[in-house]
Coordinates of C-alpha atoms in Angstrom, one line a residue:
Chain A
M18 CA 0.0 -0.2 -0.2
P19 CA 2.3 3.2 -1.0
I20 CA 1.8 6.0 1.4
F21 CA 1.5 9.3 -0.8
R22 CA 4.8 11.2 2.4
W23 CA 4.7 14.5 0.4
D24 CA 5.0 17.9 0.8
Q25 CA 2.7 20.7 2.2
S26 CA 2.4 21.7 -1.8
W27 CA 1.6 18.1 -2.5
N28 CA -1.7 18.2 -1.0
P29 CA -2.3 15.7 1.6
L30 CA -5.9 15.9 1.9
R31 CA -5.9 15.2 -1.5
D32 CA -4.0 12.1 -1.3
L33 CA -5.2 10.3 2.0
E34 CA -9.4 10.7 0.3
R35 CA -7.8 9.0 -2.6
E36 CA -5.2 6.5 -0.9
V37 CA -7.9 5.5 1.5
D38 CA -10.8 5.9 -1.3
R39 CA -8.1 2.6 -2.6
L40 CA -7.2 0.7 0.1
I41 CA -11.7 0.5 1.0
Q42 CA -11.5 -0.5 -3.2
G43 CA -8.7 -3.1 -3.2
V44 CA -8.5 -4.3 0.1
E45 CA -9.3 -8.2 -0.5
F46 CA -10.6 -10.9 2.3
T47 CA -9.1 -14.4 1.6
V48 CA -8.7 -17.3 3.9
Q49 CA -4.6 -16.7 4.2
G50 CA -5.8 -13.0 6.3
I51 CA -6.3 -9.2 4.4
R52 CA -4.6 -9.0 1.0
M53 CA -3.4 -6.0 0.6
P54 CA -3.0 -4.8 -3.5
R55 CA -0.3 -3.9 -4.5
Q56 CA 0.5 -1.4 -8.0
Y57 CA 2.6 -1.9 -11.1
P58 CA 4.8 -0.4 -11.8
A59 CA 6.4 -0.1 -8.3
V60 CA 7.1 3.7 -8.5
N61 CA 10.1 6.1 -6.9
I62 CA 10.1 9.7 -6.1
F63 CA 12.9 12.0 -6.0
E64 CA 13.3 15.9 -5.1
L65 CA 16.0 17.4 -6.8
E66 CA 16.2 21.8 -6.6
H67 CA 14.6 21.6 -10.2
E68 CA 12.9 19.4 -11.0
F69 CA 10.6 16.3 -9.1
L70 CA 12.1 12.7 -10.6
I71 CA 10.0 9.8 -11.0
T72 CA 11.2 6.5 -12.3
A73 CA 9.6 2.9 -12.9
E74 CA 11.0 -0.3 -13.5
L75 CA 9.3 -1.8 -17.2
P76 CA 11.6 -3.9 -18.6
G77 CA 10.7 -5.9 -21.5
M78 CA 9.2 -2.7 -22.1
Q79 CA 9.0 -1.0 -25.5
V80 CA 8.4 2.9 -26.0
Q81 CA 6.2 2.6 -28.4
D82 CA 3.8 0.6 -25.7
L83 CA 3.9 3.1 -23.2
E84 CA 1.6 5.9 -23.1
L85 CA 1.8 9.0 -19.8
T86 CA -0.2 11.2 -20.4
I87 CA -1.7 14.5 -18.0
A88 CA -4.5 15.8 -17.1
N89 CA -6.4 17.2 -14.0
G90 CA -3.5 17.1 -11.8
L91 CA -3.1 13.6 -12.3
L92 CA 0.0 11.2 -14.4
T93 CA -1.2 8.7 -16.3
L94 CA 0.9 6.2 -16.9
K95 CA -0.5 3.4 -19.3
G96 CA 1.4 0.3 -21.4
H97 CA 1.6 -3.3 -21.8
R98 CA 4.2 -6.4 -22.5
D99 CA 3.4 -9.2 -24.5
S100 CA 4.9 -12.3 -23.7
P101 CA 7.9 -13.4 -26.0
V102 CA 6.6 -16.3 -27.5
V103 CA 4.5 -14.5 -28.9
D104 CA 6.5 -15.1 -32.9
N105 CA 6.0 -18.8 -31.6
R106 CA 2.6 -19.1 -30.6
D107 CA 2.6 -23.2 -31.5
I108 CA 4.9 -23.1 -27.8
P109 CA 3.0 -25.1 -25.7
E110 CA 2.6 -24.5 -22.2
E111 CA 4.5 -27.5 -20.9
R112 CA 7.2 -26.5 -23.0
F113 CA 7.2 -24.1 -20.0
R114 CA 9.9 -25.2 -17.4
R115 CA 9.5 -21.8 -15.4
R116 CA 7.9 -18.8 -15.7
E117 CA 7.9 -16.3 -13.8
R118 CA 7.8 -13.2 -14.9
T119 CA 4.1 -11.0 -15.3
F120 CA 2.9 -9.7 -18.8
G121 CA -0.3 -8.0 -20.2
E122 CA -2.2 -4.4 -19.8
W123 CA -1.2 -1.8 -16.5
Q124 CA -1.9 1.6 -16.2
R125 CA -0.8 3.3 -12.5
S126 CA -2.2 7.4 -11.9
I127 CA -0.1 9.1 -10.2
S128 CA -1.0 12.2 -8.5
I129 CA 1.2 15.6 -9.0
P130 CA 1.4 18.7 -7.1
D131 CA 0.2 21.9 -8.1
R132 CA 3.7 23.3 -8.9
I133 CA 5.2 21.9 -11.9
S134 CA 5.0 23.0 -15.2
D135 CA 3.0 20.4 -16.9
E136 CA 4.3 22.3 -19.9
H137 CA 7.3 20.7 -20.6
L138 CA 7.5 17.6 -19.3
S139 CA 9.7 14.5 -20.1
A140 CA 10.1 11.6 -19.9
E141 CA 13.2 8.8 -21.4
F142 CA 13.4 5.2 -21.5
N143 CA 16.4 3.9 -21.0
D144 CA 17.4 -0.7 -20.6
G145 CA 14.0 -1.3 -18.6
V146 CA 14.1 1.6 -16.7
L147 CA 11.3 4.3 -17.2
K148 CA 11.9 8.1 -15.9
I149 CA 9.7 11.4 -16.1
H150 CA 11.1 15.1 -15.4
L151 CA 8.7 16.9 -13.5
P152 CA 10.3 20.3 -13.8
K153 CA 8.8 22.7 -10.8
L154 CA 7.0 26.0 -11.9
E155 CA 9.3 28.7 -11.9
E156 CA 9.7 30.7 -8.2
E157 CA 7.1 33.8 -8.5
L158 CA 8.5 36.7 -7.5
P159 CA 7.9 38.8 -4.3
R160 CA 5.3 42.5 -5.9
Q161 CA 5.1 45.2 -4.5
I162 CA 1.5 46.2 -4.1
P163 CA 0.9 49.9 -3.6
V164 CA -1.7 51.2 -0.5
S165 CA -3.4 54.0 -1.3
S166 CA -4.3 56.7 1.6
G167 CA -7.7 57.0 1.8
E168 CA -8.3 60.9 1.6
Chain B
M10 CA 33.4 3.1 -0.2
S11 CA 34.7 6.4 -0.2
R12 CA 31.6 9.1 -0.8
Q13 CA 29.8 10.3 2.8
H14 CA 26.7 10.3 3.8
S15 CA 24.2 12.8 4.6
D16 CA 22.5 11.8 7.3
D17 CA 19.2 13.3 5.8
E18 CA 20.1 10.5 3.5
P19 CA 18.6 7.1 3.6
R20 CA 21.7 4.6 3.4
E21 CA 20.0 2.1 1.2
L22 CA 20.0 4.6 -1.9
S23 CA 23.3 6.3 -1.6
S24 CA 25.2 2.4 -2.1
P25 CA 22.3 0.7 -4.0
E26 CA 25.0 -2.4 -4.5
Q27 CA 24.4 -3.7 -1.0
F28 CA 21.2 -5.1 -2.7
V29 CA 20.7 -8.4 -4.5
F30 CA 17.9 -9.3 -6.1
T31 CA 16.9 -13.0 -8.2
P32 CA 15.2 -11.5 -10.4
P33 CA 11.9 -13.6 -12.5
I34 CA 13.3 -16.1 -15.0
D35 CA 11.1 -17.9 -17.6
I36 CA 12.1 -20.4 -19.5
Y37 CA 11.2 -22.8 -22.1
E38 CA 12.4 -25.8 -24.4
T39 CA 12.2 -25.6 -28.1
D40 CA 13.9 -28.9 -30.2
E41 CA 17.4 -27.4 -30.7
G42 CA 17.6 -25.8 -27.3
L43 CA 16.3 -23.8 -24.2
V44 CA 15.1 -20.3 -24.2
L45 CA 15.7 -18.3 -20.9
Y46 CA 14.0 -14.7 -20.5
A47 CA 14.8 -12.9 -17.4
D48 CA 13.8 -9.4 -16.2
L49 CA 16.7 -7.0 -15.5
P50 CA 15.7 -3.1 -15.1
G51 CA 18.3 -1.6 -15.1
V52 CA 21.6 -3.2 -16.1
S53 CA 23.0 -2.3 -19.8
V54 CA 25.0 -4.4 -21.5
G55 CA 28.3 -2.9 -20.1
S56 CA 27.2 -4.2 -16.7
L57 CA 26.5 -7.7 -17.4
E58 CA 28.6 -11.3 -16.4
L59 CA 27.6 -14.4 -18.3
Q60 CA 29.8 -17.2 -16.8
V61 CA 29.7 -21.0 -17.6
Q62 CA 31.9 -22.6 -15.4
D63 CA 31.8 -26.6 -14.5
N64 CA 28.1 -26.8 -15.9
K65 CA 26.9 -23.3 -13.8
L66 CA 25.6 -21.2 -15.8
T67 CA 25.7 -17.3 -13.8
L68 CA 23.8 -14.0 -14.8
L69 CA 25.6 -11.5 -12.5
G70 CA 23.8 -7.5 -13.8
K71 CA 25.0 -5.0 -12.2
V72 CA 22.5 -1.3 -11.4
E73 CA 24.6 2.1 -12.5
P74 CA 22.8 4.1 -9.7
Q75 CA 20.7 6.5 -11.9
I76 CA 19.5 9.0 -9.4
P77 CA 21.4 12.0 -9.7
E78 CA 23.8 13.6 -6.5
G79 CA 21.9 15.8 -4.2
A80 CA 17.6 14.6 -5.1
R81 CA 15.7 14.0 -2.2
P82 CA 13.7 10.3 -2.2
L83 CA 10.2 11.7 -1.2
H84 CA 8.6 8.5 -2.0
K85 CA 9.9 4.8 -2.3
E86 CA 7.5 1.8 -3.7
Y87 CA 10.9 -0.4 -4.8
E88 CA 14.5 -0.6 -4.3
V89 CA 17.8 -1.2 -6.7
G90 CA 20.5 -3.2 -6.7
N91 CA 21.7 -5.6 -8.5
Y92 CA 20.5 -9.5 -9.8
L93 CA 22.4 -12.6 -9.7
R94 CA 20.3 -16.0 -10.1
S95 CA 22.5 -19.7 -11.4
F96 CA 21.3 -22.7 -13.2
I97 CA 22.9 -25.8 -13.3
L98 CA 23.0 -26.8 -17.0
S99 CA 21.7 -30.1 -18.5
G100 CA 25.0 -32.0 -20.7
E101 CA 23.2 -31.7 -23.2
I102 CA 23.7 -28.4 -24.0
V103 CA 27.0 -26.9 -26.1
H104 CA 28.0 -24.7 -24.0
S105 CA 30.2 -23.2 -26.2
E106 CA 27.5 -21.8 -28.8
I107 CA 25.1 -20.3 -26.0
E108 CA 24.5 -17.0 -27.4
A109 CA 22.9 -13.6 -25.5
K110 CA 21.6 -10.7 -26.0
L111 CA 20.3 -7.9 -23.4
A112 CA 16.9 -4.9 -24.8
N113 CA 15.1 -3.0 -22.6
G114 CA 15.9 -4.2 -19.7
V115 CA 15.0 -8.1 -20.9
L116 CA 16.9 -10.7 -21.9
R117 CA 17.5 -13.7 -23.7
I118 CA 19.6 -16.3 -23.3
F119 CA 19.7 -19.2 -25.9
L120 CA 21.4 -22.6 -25.0
P121 CA 21.9 -25.0 -27.6
K122 CA 21.5 -28.7 -27.7
A123 CA 24.5 -31.0 -29.2
P124 CA 22.5 -32.4 -31.8
K125 CA 21.6 -36.2 -31.2
A126 CA 23.3 -39.3 -32.7
E127 CA 21.1 -39.9 -36.1
P128 CA 20.5 -43.9 -35.9
R129 CA 22.9 -44.7 -39.3
R130 CA 22.4 -47.5 -41.5
I131 CA 25.1 -49.5 -42.2
Q132 CA 25.8 -51.4 -45.3
V133 CA 26.2 -55.0 -45.1
N134 CA 28.2 -56.5 -48.1
T135 CA 28.2 -60.2 -49.4
G136 CA 31.0 -61.6 -48.8

């Protein structure tokens, strides 16, 4: 269960509300106990001087199968990973000695802070690792407010 | 390690080499040999070591630090580390012809089987 530890600027109340909703929807009660949902892909978020950086491990993804969109303060990552044996569909299940990797479609949304410039988002994908750069907005300069007398 | 750890930086972030993960793999068999896929996100061709010794295939993928210096972690769901896994090969694999390819963080290894000796007809000549 991801617990968002944003700065104050990440609007903690909004994140908390969303996380509680997700918690209630996703929990499964099984014979072994309560199972918490785990989102895919797992992400790490870092803050740098001029940007926020989101990283995710997506081995086997192709750049053309990755879709990043931003709307209403939500960054949505979407994609699908095809099985490598797609081009050899005649390989029957009994030919597999091990199957530990997972395939299929996935989608994940991450709330982004208000003080980023979503006009200049950029992303790179190297060696199966996705990095999304969210540049911070230029801090507004202090502005003088003229005070007039009531005369 | 010569690098200094600042107080507010978690130790595991500043020295990822201390984590070693077992990567998930798929192995299937074809008539020609075995095909192995391993998920190794963050591993480049230059940082992957594949070794065969005494019928043991070992893969070691080293992950270079990818986060810039001074980055402050705000939220963390996964750890970054190296990958290590080894396999015992059956005697029918031709070690000298093992092929490996790494693309987008996925390693594909082809382990060819030695061709089976075809039954050979022996001509019997009459005396």
